[in-house]
Coordinates of N, CA and C in Angstrom, one line a residue:
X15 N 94.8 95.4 86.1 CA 95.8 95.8 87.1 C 95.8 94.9 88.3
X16 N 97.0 94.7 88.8 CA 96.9 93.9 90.6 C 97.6 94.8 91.4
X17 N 96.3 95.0 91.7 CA 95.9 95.8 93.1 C 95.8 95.1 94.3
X18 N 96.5 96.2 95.1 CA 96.5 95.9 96.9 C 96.2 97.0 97.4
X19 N 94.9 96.7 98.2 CA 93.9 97.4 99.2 C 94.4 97.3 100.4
X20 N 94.9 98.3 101.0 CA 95.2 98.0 102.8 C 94.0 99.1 103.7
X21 N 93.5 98.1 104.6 CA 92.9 99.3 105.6 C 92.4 99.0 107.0
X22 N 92.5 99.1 107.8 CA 92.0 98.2 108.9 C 90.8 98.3 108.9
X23 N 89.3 99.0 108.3 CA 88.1 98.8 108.2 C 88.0 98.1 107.0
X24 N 87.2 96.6 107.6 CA 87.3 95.3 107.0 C 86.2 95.1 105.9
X25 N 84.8 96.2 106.2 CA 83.5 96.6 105.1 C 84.5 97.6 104.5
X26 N 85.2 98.8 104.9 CA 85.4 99.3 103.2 C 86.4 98.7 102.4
X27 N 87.0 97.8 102.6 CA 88.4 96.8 102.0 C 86.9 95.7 101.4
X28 N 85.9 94.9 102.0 CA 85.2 94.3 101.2 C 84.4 95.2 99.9
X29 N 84.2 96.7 100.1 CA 83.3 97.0 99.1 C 84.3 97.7 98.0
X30 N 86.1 98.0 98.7 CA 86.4 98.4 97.6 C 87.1 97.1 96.5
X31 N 87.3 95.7 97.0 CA 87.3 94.5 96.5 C 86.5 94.7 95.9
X32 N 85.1 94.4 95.7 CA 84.2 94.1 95.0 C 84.1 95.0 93.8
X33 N 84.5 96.5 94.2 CA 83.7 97.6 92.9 C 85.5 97.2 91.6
X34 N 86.6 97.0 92.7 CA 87.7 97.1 91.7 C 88.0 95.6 91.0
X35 N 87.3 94.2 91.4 CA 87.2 93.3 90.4 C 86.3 93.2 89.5
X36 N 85.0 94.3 90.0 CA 84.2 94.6 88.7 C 84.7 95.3 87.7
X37 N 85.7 95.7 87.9 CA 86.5 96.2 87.0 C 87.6 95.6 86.2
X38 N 87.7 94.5 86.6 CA 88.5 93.8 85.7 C 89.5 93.7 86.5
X39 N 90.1 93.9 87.9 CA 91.2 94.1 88.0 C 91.7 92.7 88.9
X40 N 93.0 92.5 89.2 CA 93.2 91.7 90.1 C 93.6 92.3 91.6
X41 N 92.5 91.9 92.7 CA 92.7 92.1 94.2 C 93.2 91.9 95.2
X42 N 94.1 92.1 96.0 CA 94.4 91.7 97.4 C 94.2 92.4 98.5
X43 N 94.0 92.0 99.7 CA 93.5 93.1 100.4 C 94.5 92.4 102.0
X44 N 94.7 93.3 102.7 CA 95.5 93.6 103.8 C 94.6 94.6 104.8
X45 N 94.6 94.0 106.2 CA 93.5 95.0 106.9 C 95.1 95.7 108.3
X46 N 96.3 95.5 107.6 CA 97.2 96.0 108.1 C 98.8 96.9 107.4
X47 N 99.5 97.3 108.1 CA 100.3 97.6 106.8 C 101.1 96.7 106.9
X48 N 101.9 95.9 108.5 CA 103.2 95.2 108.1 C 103.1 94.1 107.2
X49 N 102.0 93.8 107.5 CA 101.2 92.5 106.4 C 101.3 93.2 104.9
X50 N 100.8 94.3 104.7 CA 101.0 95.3 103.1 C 102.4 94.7 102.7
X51 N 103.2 95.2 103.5 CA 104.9 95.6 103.3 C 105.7 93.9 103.0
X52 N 104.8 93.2 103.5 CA 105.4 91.7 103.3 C 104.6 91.4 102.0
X53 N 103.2 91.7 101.8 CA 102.8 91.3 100.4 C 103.4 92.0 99.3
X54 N 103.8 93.4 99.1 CA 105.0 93.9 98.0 C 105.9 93.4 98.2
X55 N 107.0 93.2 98.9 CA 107.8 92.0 99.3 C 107.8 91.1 97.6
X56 N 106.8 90.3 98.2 CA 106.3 89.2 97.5 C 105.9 88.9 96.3
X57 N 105.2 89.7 96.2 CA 104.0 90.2 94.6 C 104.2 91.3 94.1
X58 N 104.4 91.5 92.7 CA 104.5 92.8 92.1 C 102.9 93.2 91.8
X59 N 103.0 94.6 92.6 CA 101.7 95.0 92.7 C 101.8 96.6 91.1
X60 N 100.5 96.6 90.6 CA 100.4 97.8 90.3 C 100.2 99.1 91.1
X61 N 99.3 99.0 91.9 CA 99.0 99.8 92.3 C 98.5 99.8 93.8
X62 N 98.4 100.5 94.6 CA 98.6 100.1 96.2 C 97.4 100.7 96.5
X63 N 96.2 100.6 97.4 CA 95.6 102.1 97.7 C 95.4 101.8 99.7
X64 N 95.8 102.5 99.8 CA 95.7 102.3 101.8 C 95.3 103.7 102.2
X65 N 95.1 103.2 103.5 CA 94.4 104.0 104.3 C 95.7 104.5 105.0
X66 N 95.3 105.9 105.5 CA 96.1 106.4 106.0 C 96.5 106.3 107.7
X67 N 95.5 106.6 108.4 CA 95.6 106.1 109.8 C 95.0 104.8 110.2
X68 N 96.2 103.9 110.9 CA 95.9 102.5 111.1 C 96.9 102.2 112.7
X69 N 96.3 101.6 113.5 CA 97.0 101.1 114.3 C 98.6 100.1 113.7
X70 N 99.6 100.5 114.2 CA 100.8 99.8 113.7 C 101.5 100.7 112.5
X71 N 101.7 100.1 111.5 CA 102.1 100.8 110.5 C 101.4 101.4 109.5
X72 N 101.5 103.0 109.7 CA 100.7 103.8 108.9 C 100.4 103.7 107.7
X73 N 99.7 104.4 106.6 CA 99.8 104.4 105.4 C 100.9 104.9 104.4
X74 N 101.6 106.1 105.5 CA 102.8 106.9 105.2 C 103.9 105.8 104.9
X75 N 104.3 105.4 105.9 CA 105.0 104.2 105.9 C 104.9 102.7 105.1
X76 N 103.5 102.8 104.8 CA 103.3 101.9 103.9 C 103.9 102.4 102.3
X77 N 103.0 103.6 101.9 CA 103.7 104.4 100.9 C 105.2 104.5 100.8
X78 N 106.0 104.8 101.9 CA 107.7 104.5 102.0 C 108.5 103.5 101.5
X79 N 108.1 102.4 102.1 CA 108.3 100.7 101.7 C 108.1 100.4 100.3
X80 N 106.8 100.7 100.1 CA 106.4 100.2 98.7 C 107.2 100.7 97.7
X81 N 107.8 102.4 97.6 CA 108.2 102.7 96.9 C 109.6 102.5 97.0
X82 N 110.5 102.5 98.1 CA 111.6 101.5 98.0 C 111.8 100.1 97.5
X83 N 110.5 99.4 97.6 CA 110.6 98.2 96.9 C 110.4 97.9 95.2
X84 N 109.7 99.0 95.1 CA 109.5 99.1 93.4 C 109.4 101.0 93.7
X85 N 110.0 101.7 93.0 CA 109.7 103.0 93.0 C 109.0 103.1 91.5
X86 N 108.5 102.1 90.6 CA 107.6 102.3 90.2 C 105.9 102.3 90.1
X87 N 105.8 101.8 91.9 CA 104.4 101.5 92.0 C 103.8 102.5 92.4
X88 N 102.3 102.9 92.3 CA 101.6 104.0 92.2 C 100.9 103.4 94.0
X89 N 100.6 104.7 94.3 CA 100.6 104.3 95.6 C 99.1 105.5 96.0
X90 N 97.8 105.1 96.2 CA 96.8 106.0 96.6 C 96.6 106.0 98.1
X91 N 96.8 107.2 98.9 CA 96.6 107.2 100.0 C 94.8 107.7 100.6
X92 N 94.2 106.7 101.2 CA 92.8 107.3 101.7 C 92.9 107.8 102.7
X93 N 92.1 109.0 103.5 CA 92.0 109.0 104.8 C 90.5 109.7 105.3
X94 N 89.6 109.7 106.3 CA 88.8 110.6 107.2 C 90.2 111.3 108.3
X95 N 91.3 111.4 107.9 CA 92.0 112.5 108.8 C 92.2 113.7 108.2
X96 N 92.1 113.7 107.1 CA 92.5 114.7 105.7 C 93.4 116.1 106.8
X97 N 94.4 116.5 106.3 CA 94.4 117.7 106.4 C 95.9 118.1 105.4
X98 N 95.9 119.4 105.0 CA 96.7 120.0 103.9 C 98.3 119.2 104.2
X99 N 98.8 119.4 105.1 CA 99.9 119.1 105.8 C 100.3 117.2 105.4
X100 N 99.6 116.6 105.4 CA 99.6 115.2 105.2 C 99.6 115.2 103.5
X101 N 98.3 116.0 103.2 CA 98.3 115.6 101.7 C 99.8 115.9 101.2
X102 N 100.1 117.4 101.2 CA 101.4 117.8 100.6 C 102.8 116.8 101.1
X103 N 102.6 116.2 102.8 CA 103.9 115.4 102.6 C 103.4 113.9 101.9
X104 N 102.0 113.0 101.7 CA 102.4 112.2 100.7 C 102.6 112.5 99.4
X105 N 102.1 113.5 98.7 CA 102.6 113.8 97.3 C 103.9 114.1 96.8
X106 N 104.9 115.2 98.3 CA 106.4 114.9 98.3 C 106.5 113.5 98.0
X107 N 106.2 112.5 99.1 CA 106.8 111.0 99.2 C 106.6 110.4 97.7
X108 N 105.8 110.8 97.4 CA 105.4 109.8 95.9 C 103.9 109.2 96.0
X109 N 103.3 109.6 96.6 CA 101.8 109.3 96.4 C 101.4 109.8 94.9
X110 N 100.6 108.8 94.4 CA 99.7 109.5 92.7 C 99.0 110.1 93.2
X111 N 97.9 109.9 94.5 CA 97.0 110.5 94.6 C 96.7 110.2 96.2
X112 N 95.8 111.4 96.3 CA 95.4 111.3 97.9 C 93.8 111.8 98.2
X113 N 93.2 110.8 98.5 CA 90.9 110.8 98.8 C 90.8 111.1 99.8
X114 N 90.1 111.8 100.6 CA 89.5 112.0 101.9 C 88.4 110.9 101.8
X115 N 88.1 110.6 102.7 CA 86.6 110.2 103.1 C 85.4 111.1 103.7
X116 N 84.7 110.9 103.5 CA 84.2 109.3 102.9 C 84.3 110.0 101.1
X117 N 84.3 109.1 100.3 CA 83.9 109.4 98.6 C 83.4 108.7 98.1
X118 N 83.4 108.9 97.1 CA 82.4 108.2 96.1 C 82.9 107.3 95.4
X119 N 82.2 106.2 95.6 CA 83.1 104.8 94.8 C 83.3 105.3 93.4
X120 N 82.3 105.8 92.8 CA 82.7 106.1 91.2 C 83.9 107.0 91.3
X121 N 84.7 107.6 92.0 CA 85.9 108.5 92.6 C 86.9 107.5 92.3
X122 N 86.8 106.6 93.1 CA 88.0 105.5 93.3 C 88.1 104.7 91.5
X123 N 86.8 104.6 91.2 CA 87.2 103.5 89.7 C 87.6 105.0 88.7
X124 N 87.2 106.1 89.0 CA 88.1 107.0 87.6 C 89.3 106.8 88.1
X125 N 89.6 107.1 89.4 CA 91.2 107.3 89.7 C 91.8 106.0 89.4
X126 N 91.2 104.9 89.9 CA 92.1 103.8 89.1 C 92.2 103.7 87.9
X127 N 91.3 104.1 86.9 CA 91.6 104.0 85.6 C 92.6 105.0 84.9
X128 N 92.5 105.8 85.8 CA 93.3 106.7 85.0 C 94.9 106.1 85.5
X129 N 95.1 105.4 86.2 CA 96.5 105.2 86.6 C 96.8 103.9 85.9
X130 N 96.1 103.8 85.3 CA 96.5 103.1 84.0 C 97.5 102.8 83.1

Protein backbone atom coordinates (compact mmCIF):
# COMPACT_ATOMS: atom_id res chain seq x y z
CA UNK A 1 0.00 0.00 0.00
CA UNK A 2 1.29 3.92 -0.27
CA UNK A 3 0.71 5.34 2.67
CA UNK A 4 0.73 8.91 4.05
CA UNK A 5 1.44 9.53 7.78
CA UNK A 6 0.68 13.15 8.91
CA UNK A 7 1.36 14.35 12.49
CA UNK A 8 3.18 17.13 13.91
CA UNK A 9 4.99 14.68 16.56
CA UNK A 10 8.10 13.92 14.50
CA UNK A 11 9.17 10.34 16.93
CA UNK A 12 5.70 8.99 16.39
CA UNK A 13 5.63 9.74 12.35
CA UNK A 14 9.45 8.10 12.64
CA UNK A 15 8.22 4.90 14.49
CA UNK A 16 5.10 4.65 12.62
CA UNK A 17 7.41 4.86 9.18
CA UNK A 18 9.45 2.32 10.38
CA UNK A 19 6.74 -0.43 11.79
CA UNK A 20 4.54 0.33 8.26
CA UNK A 21 7.72 -0.30 5.77
CA UNK A 22 8.31 -3.33 7.76
CA UNK A 23 5.42 -4.18 6.36
CA UNK A 24 5.90 -3.96 3.03
CA UNK A 25 4.37 -0.83 2.49
CA UNK A 26 5.25 2.33 0.71
CA UNK A 27 5.71 5.67 3.17
CA UNK A 28 5.39 9.24 3.19
CA UNK A 29 5.19 11.27 6.05
CA UNK A 30 4.03 15.02 6.63
CA UNK A 31 4.58 16.61 10.11
CA UNK A 32 1.66 19.06 8.78
CA UNK A 33 -1.64 18.94 7.16
CA UNK A 34 -1.40 21.80 4.34
CA UNK A 35 1.79 19.96 3.29
CA UNK A 36 -0.70 16.37 3.59
CA UNK A 37 -3.28 18.23 1.26
CA UNK A 38 -0.65 19.20 -1.40
CA UNK A 39 0.98 15.66 -1.23
CA UNK A 40 -2.74 13.95 -2.20
CA UNK A 41 -2.80 16.62 -4.62
CA UNK A 42 0.08 15.01 -6.11
CA UNK A 43 0.36 11.20 -5.33
CA UNK A 44 -2.31 8.75 -5.26
CA UNK A 45 -2.21 7.65 -1.87
CA UNK A 46 -3.92 4.39 -0.46
CA UNK A 47 -4.38 5.13 2.64
CA UNK A 48 -3.89 8.37 4.86
CA UNK A 49 -3.39 7.98 8.68
CA UNK A 50 -3.15 11.63 10.67
CA UNK A 51 -3.41 12.94 13.68
CA UNK A 52 -6.05 14.67 14.68
CA UNK A 53 -5.08 17.86 16.57
CA UNK A 54 -2.30 19.88 14.91
CA UNK A 55 -1.47 23.40 14.82
CA UNK A 56 -2.84 24.75 11.21
CA UNK A 57 -4.80 22.31 9.53
CA UNK A 58 -6.54 19.70 11.45
CA UNK A 59 -6.85 16.20 10.80
CA UNK A 60 -10.63 16.76 10.20
CA UNK A 61 -9.79 18.89 7.51
CA UNK A 62 -7.20 16.79 6.33
CA UNK A 63 -9.77 13.85 6.11
CA UNK A 64 -12.20 16.51 4.06
CA UNK A 65 -9.63 17.23 1.30
CA UNK A 66 -8.39 13.91 0.84
CA UNK A 67 -11.68 12.65 0.32
CA UNK A 68 -12.69 15.29 -2.09
CA UNK A 69 -9.62 14.55 -3.86
CA UNK A 70 -10.14 10.81 -4.28
CA UNK A 71 -13.39 9.76 -2.28
CA UNK A 72 -11.85 6.58 -2.56
CA UNK A 73 -9.05 6.90 -0.05
CA UNK A 74 -9.25 5.43 3.31
CA UNK A 75 -8.44 7.91 5.72
CA UNK A 76 -7.33 6.82 9.72
CA UNK A 77 -7.73 9.46 12.09
CA UNK A 78 -5.27 9.33 15.44
CA UNK A 79 -5.75 11.29 18.44
CA UNK A 80 -4.76 11.75 22.55
CA UNK A 81 -7.94 14.15 22.35
CA UNK A 82 -10.41 11.21 21.90
CA UNK A 83 -13.79 12.08 22.77
CA UNK A 84 -17.27 10.41 21.42
CA UNK A 85 -18.39 13.64 19.61
CA UNK A 86 -15.19 13.73 17.26
CA UNK A 87 -15.15 10.03 16.80
CA UNK A 88 -18.88 10.01 15.44
CA UNK A 89 -18.31 13.29 13.31
CA UNK A 90 -15.07 11.56 11.56
CA UNK A 91 -16.87 8.40 10.80
CA UNK A 92 -19.96 10.62 9.40
CA UNK A 93 -17.02 12.37 7.17
CA UNK A 94 -15.71 9.13 5.93
CA UNK A 95 -12.99 8.13 8.21
CA UNK A 96 -12.32 3.90 8.07
CA UNK A 97 -11.24 4.17 11.34
CA UNK A 98 -10.44 6.31 14.35
CA UNK A 99 -7.17 5.22 17.49
CA UNK A 100 -6.90 7.09 20.54
CA UNK A 101 -3.58 7.25 21.93
CA UNK A 102 -1.49 6.23 22.94
CA UNK A 103 -1.85 2.33 21.26
CA UNK A 104 -0.36 -0.35 20.39
CA UNK A 105 1.73 -0.48 17.28
CA UNK A 106 0.57 -4.06 16.68
CA UNK A 107 -3.14 -1.96 16.58
CA UNK A 108 -1.99 0.18 13.77
CA UNK A 109 -0.38 -2.93 11.53
CA UNK A 110 -3.92 -5.08 11.99
CA UNK A 111 -5.78 -1.97 11.03
CA UNK A 112 -3.72 -1.45 8.10
CA UNK A 113 -3.95 -4.73 7.01
CA UNK A 114 -7.16 -5.06 7.20
CA UNK A 115 -7.73 -2.00 4.88
CA UNK A 116 -6.44 -3.83 2.41
Amino acid sequence: MNILIVDDDKNLLSVLKTILVEENNDVTTSSDGETAIGLIRKTKFDLVITDLMMPGTDGLKVLREARKIDPDILVILITGFASLETAVQAIREGAYDYITKPFKLDEIKIIVNNAR
